[in-house]
Each structure stands twice: as structure tokens, then as C-alpha cells.
mmCIF file of C-alpha atoms in Angstrom:
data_model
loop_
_atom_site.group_PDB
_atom_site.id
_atom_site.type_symbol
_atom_site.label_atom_id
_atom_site.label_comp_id
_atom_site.label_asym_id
_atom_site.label_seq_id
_atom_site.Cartn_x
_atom_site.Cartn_y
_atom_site.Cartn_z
ATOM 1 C CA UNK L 1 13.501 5.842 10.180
ATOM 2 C CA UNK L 2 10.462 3.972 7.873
ATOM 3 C CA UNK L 3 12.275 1.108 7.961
ATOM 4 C CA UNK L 4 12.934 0.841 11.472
ATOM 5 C CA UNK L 5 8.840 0.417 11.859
ATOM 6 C CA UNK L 6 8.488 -2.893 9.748
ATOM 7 C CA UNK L 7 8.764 -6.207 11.651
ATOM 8 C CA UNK L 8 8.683 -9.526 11.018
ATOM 9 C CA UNK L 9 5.699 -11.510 12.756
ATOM 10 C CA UNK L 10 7.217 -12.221 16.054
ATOM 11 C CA UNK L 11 9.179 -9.259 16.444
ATOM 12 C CA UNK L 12 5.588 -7.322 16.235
ATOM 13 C CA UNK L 13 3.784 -9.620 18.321
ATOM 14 C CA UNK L 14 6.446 -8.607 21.357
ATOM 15 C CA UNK L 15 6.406 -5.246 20.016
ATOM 16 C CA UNK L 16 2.512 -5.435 20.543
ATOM 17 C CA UNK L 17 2.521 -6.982 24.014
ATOM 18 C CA UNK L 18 4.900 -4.289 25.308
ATOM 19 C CA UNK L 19 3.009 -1.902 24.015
ATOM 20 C CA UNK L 20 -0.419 -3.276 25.644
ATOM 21 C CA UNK L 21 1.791 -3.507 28.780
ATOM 22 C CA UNK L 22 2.381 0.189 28.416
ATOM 23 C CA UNK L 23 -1.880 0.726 28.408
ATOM 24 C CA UNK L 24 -1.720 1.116 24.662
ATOM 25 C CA UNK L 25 -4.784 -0.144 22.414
ATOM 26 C CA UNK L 26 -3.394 -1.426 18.708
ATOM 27 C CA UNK L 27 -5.210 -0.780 15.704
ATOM 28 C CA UNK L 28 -4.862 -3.223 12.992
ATOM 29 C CA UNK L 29 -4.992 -1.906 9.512
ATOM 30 C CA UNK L 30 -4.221 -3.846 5.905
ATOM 31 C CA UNK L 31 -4.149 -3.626 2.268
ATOM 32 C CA UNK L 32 -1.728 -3.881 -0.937
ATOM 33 C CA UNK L 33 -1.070 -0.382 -0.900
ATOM 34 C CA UNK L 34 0.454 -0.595 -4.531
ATOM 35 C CA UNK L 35 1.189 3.311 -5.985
ATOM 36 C CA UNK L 36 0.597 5.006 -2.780
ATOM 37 C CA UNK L 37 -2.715 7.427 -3.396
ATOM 38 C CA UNK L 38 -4.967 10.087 -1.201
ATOM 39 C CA UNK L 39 -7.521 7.188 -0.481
ATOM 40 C CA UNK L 40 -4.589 5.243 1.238
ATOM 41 C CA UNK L 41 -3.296 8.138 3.683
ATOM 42 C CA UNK L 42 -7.018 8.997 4.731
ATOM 43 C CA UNK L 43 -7.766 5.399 5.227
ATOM 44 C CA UNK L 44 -4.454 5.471 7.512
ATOM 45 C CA UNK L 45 -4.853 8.555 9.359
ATOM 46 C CA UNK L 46 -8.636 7.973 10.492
ATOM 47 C CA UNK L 47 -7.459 4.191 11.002
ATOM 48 C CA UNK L 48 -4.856 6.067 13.717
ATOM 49 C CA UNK L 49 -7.766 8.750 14.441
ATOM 50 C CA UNK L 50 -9.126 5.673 16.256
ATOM 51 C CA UNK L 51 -6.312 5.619 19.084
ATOM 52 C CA UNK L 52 -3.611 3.690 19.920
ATOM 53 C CA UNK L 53 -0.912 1.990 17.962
ATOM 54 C CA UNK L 54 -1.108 1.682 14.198
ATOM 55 C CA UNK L 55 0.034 -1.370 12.840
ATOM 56 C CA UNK L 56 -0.237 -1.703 9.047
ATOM 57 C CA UNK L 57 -0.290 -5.409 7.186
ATOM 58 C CA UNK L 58 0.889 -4.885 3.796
ATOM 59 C CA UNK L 59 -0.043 -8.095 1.312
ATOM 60 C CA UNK L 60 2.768 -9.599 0.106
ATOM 61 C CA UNK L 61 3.881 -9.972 -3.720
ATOM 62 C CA UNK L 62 2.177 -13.387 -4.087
ATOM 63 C CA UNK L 63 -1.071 -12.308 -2.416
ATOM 64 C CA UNK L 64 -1.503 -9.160 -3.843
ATOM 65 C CA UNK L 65 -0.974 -11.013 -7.915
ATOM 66 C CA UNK L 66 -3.983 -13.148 -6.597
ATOM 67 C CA UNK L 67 -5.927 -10.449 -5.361
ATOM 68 C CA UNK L 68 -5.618 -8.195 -8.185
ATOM 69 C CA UNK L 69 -4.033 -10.472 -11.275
ATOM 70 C CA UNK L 70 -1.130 -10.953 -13.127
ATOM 71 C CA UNK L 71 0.944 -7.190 -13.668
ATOM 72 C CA UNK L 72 0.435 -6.397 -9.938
ATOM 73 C CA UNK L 73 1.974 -5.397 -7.411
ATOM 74 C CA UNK L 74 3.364 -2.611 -9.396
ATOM 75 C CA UNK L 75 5.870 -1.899 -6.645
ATOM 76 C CA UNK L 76 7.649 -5.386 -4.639
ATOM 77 C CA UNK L 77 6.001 -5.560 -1.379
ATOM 78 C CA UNK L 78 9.250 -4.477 0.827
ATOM 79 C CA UNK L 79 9.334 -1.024 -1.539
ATOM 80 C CA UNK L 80 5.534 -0.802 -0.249
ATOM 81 C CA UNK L 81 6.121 -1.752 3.103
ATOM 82 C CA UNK L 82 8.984 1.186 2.969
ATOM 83 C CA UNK L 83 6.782 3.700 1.822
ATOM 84 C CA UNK L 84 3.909 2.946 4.369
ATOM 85 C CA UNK L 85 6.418 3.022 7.442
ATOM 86 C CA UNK L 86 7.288 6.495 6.325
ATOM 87 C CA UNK L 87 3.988 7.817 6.934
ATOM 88 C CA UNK L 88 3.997 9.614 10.567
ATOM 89 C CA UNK L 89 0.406 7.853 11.451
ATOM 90 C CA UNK L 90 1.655 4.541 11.213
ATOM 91 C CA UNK L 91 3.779 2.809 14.039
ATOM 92 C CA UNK L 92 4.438 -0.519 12.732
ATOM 93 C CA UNK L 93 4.341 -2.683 9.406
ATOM 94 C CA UNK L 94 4.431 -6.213 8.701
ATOM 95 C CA UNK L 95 4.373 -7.655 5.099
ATOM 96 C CA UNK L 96 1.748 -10.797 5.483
ATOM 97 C CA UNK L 97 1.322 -13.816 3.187
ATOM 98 C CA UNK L 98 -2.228 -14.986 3.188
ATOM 99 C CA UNK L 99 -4.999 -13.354 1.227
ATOM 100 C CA UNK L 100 -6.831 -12.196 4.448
ATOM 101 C CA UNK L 101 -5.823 -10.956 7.816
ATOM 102 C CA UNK L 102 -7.507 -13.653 9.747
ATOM 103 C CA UNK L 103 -3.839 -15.479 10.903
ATOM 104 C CA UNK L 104 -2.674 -11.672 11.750
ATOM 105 C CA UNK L 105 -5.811 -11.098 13.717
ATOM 106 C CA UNK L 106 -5.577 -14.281 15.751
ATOM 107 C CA UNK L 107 -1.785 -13.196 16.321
ATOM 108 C CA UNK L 108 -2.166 -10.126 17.534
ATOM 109 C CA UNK L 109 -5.708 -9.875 18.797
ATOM 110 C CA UNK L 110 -6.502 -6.027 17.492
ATOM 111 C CA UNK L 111 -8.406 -4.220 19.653
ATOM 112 C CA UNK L 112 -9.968 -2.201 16.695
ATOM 113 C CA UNK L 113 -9.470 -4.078 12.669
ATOM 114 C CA UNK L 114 -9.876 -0.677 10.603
ATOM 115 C CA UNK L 115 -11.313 -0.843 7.366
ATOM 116 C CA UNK L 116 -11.998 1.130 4.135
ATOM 117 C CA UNK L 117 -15.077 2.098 3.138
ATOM 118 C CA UNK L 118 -15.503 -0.162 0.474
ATOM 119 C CA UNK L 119 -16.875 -2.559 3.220
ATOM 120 C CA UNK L 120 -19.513 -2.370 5.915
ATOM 121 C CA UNK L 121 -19.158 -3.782 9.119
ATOM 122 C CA UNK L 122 -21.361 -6.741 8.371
ATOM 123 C CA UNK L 123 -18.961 -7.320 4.927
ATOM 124 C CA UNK L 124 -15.530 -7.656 6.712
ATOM 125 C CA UNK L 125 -14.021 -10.738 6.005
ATOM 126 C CA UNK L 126 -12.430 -11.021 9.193
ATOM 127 C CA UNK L 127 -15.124 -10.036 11.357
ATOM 128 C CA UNK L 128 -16.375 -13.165 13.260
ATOM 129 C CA UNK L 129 -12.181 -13.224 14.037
ATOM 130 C CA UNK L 130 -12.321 -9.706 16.004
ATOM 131 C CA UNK L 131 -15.682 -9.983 17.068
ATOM 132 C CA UNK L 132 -14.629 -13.600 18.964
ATOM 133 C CA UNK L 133 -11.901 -12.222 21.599
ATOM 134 C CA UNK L 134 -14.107 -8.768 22.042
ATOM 135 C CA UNK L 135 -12.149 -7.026 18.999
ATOM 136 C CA UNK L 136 -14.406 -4.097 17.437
ATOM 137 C CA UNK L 137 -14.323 -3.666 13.435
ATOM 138 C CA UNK L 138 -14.291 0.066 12.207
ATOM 139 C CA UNK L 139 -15.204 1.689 8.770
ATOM 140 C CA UNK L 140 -12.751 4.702 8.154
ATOM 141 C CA UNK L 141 -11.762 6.578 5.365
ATOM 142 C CA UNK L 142 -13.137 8.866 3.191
ATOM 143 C CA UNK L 143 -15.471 7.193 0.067
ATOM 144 C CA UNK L 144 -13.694 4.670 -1.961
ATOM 145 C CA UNK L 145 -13.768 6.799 -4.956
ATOM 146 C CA UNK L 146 -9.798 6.251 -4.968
ATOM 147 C CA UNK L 147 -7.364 2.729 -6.775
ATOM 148 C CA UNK L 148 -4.881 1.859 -7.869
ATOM 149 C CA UNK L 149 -6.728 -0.236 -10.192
ATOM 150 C CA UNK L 150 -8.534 2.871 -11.448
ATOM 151 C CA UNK L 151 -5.487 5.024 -11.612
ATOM 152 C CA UNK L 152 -3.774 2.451 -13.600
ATOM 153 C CA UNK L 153 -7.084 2.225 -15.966
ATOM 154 C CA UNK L 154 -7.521 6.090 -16.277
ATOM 155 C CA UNK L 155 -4.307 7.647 -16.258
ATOM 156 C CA UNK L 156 -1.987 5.131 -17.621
ATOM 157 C CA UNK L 157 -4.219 4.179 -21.145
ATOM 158 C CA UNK L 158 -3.044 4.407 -23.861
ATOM 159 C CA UNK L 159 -5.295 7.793 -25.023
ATOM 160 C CA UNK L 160 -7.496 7.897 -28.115
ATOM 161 C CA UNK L 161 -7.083 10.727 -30.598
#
């Protein structure tokens, strides 16, 4: 069933116009979403909490290495993609290339680009995108007190006697 909800680019840009057609809003959400955590599936469900379809950009392999440097992803991005999919919230996932969601944005024209709380509204990278065709951005999430960076730091060093 997961994988049955991850599309290629055009495939969920029809997928998106028949859903508008059907009077649904779509709700773009994003991230590397390497080691699946708590942070992730509250940041997903309040991203859904919003209304409308839930369409989750997962960063490729390439992207996330530059985000977060060499040993990551820990998991290749159609494992993640996988994983994501199976999550009842979400309705759709595409695995995107670019170090932003800007392209995705001016693809599919979001009505609402949920983010984590790590950012504020005014410290969205995308934001002048959305806020151009009459997009909204929206915080959601509980307090970025959760990573995969930090998990990897805390739980998997080496521990001193």
C-alpha cells in the first residue's frame, strides 16, 4: 500500500490537479526524513491537521549528503520514501532533487507549505514562492527538540567509561 502513494513528478502533478478538481486543498510538506523519529510523525500529522491532501517531498540521496555531510542519508532515499508513504496521514510522496522545495512549489502550487518548528514564517526558504500565487506557509509540529543528527550524536557514541 506505502508504495502505491510515491510518484514521480508528473504523475503527482495530475494526481494534484484531480484532486483540486475534486475541491481538495494540498498541503505540501518536506524533509530528509533519515531514521524515522517522534518529531517527524508530529510534524506530519499537524502538517495533515491543516486539511486537505498531504503530499510529502522527501530529499533525495545527493541532497540530503549536502545538507547534512558525508555518512548521510543513513537510509537510500526510496527506503525513506517507503517508510513515509506508510504513515496513514500522508497521501502522496515524491523523492525531489534540489536542496529546497522552490521547483516543487512552483509545480504544484501548495495551497499551505507546512513547516517544522525549527523555522518561523519569516525564515522559510521558500516563502516569497507560496506567498507569490496566494500560497500560505504554516509552522507545525511540536518543538524541534527531536534529529536525526542528535540521535546519531547521543545514542550511537561510542560511550565513555
Amino acid at each position: 500500500m506505502g508504495k502505491s502513494k510515491i510518484f514521480g513528478r508528473r504523475e503527482l502533478r495530475n494526481q494534484a490537479e484531480k484532486w483540486r478538481r475534486a475541491g481538495e486543498r494540498i498541503v505540501l510538506a518536506n524533509g530528509a526524513f533519515d531514521l524515522l523519529h517522534v518529531g517527524h510523525v508530529r510534524y506530519l500529522r499537524a502538517a495533515k491537521a491543516l486539511g486537505g491532501k498531504l503530499v510529502v517531498a522527501v530529499n533525495s540521496d545527493d541532497s540530503v549528503r549536502a545538507l547534512k555531510g558525508e555518512g548521510r542519508p543513513i537510509m537510500p532515499a526510496d527506503e525513506r520514501a517507503e517508510i513515509v508513504a506508510a504513515l496513514a496521514n500522508v497521501d502522496a510522496v515524491v523523492i525531489f532533487p534540489e536542496l529546497d522545495v522552490r521547483a516543487l512549489i512552483r509545480e504544484l502550487r501548495p495551497d499551505i507549505q507546512a513547516k517544522g518548528t525549527d523555522y518561523t514564517e519569516d525564515s522559510v526558504p521558500e516563502r516569497d514562492q507560496v506567498l507569490a500565487y496566494g500560497g500560505r506557509v504554516a509552522i507545525v509540529g511540536d518543538a524541534k527538540d527531536h534529529s536525526t543528527s542528535e540521535i546519531l550524536r547521543s545514542r550511537l557514541a561510542p560511550r565513555k567509561a
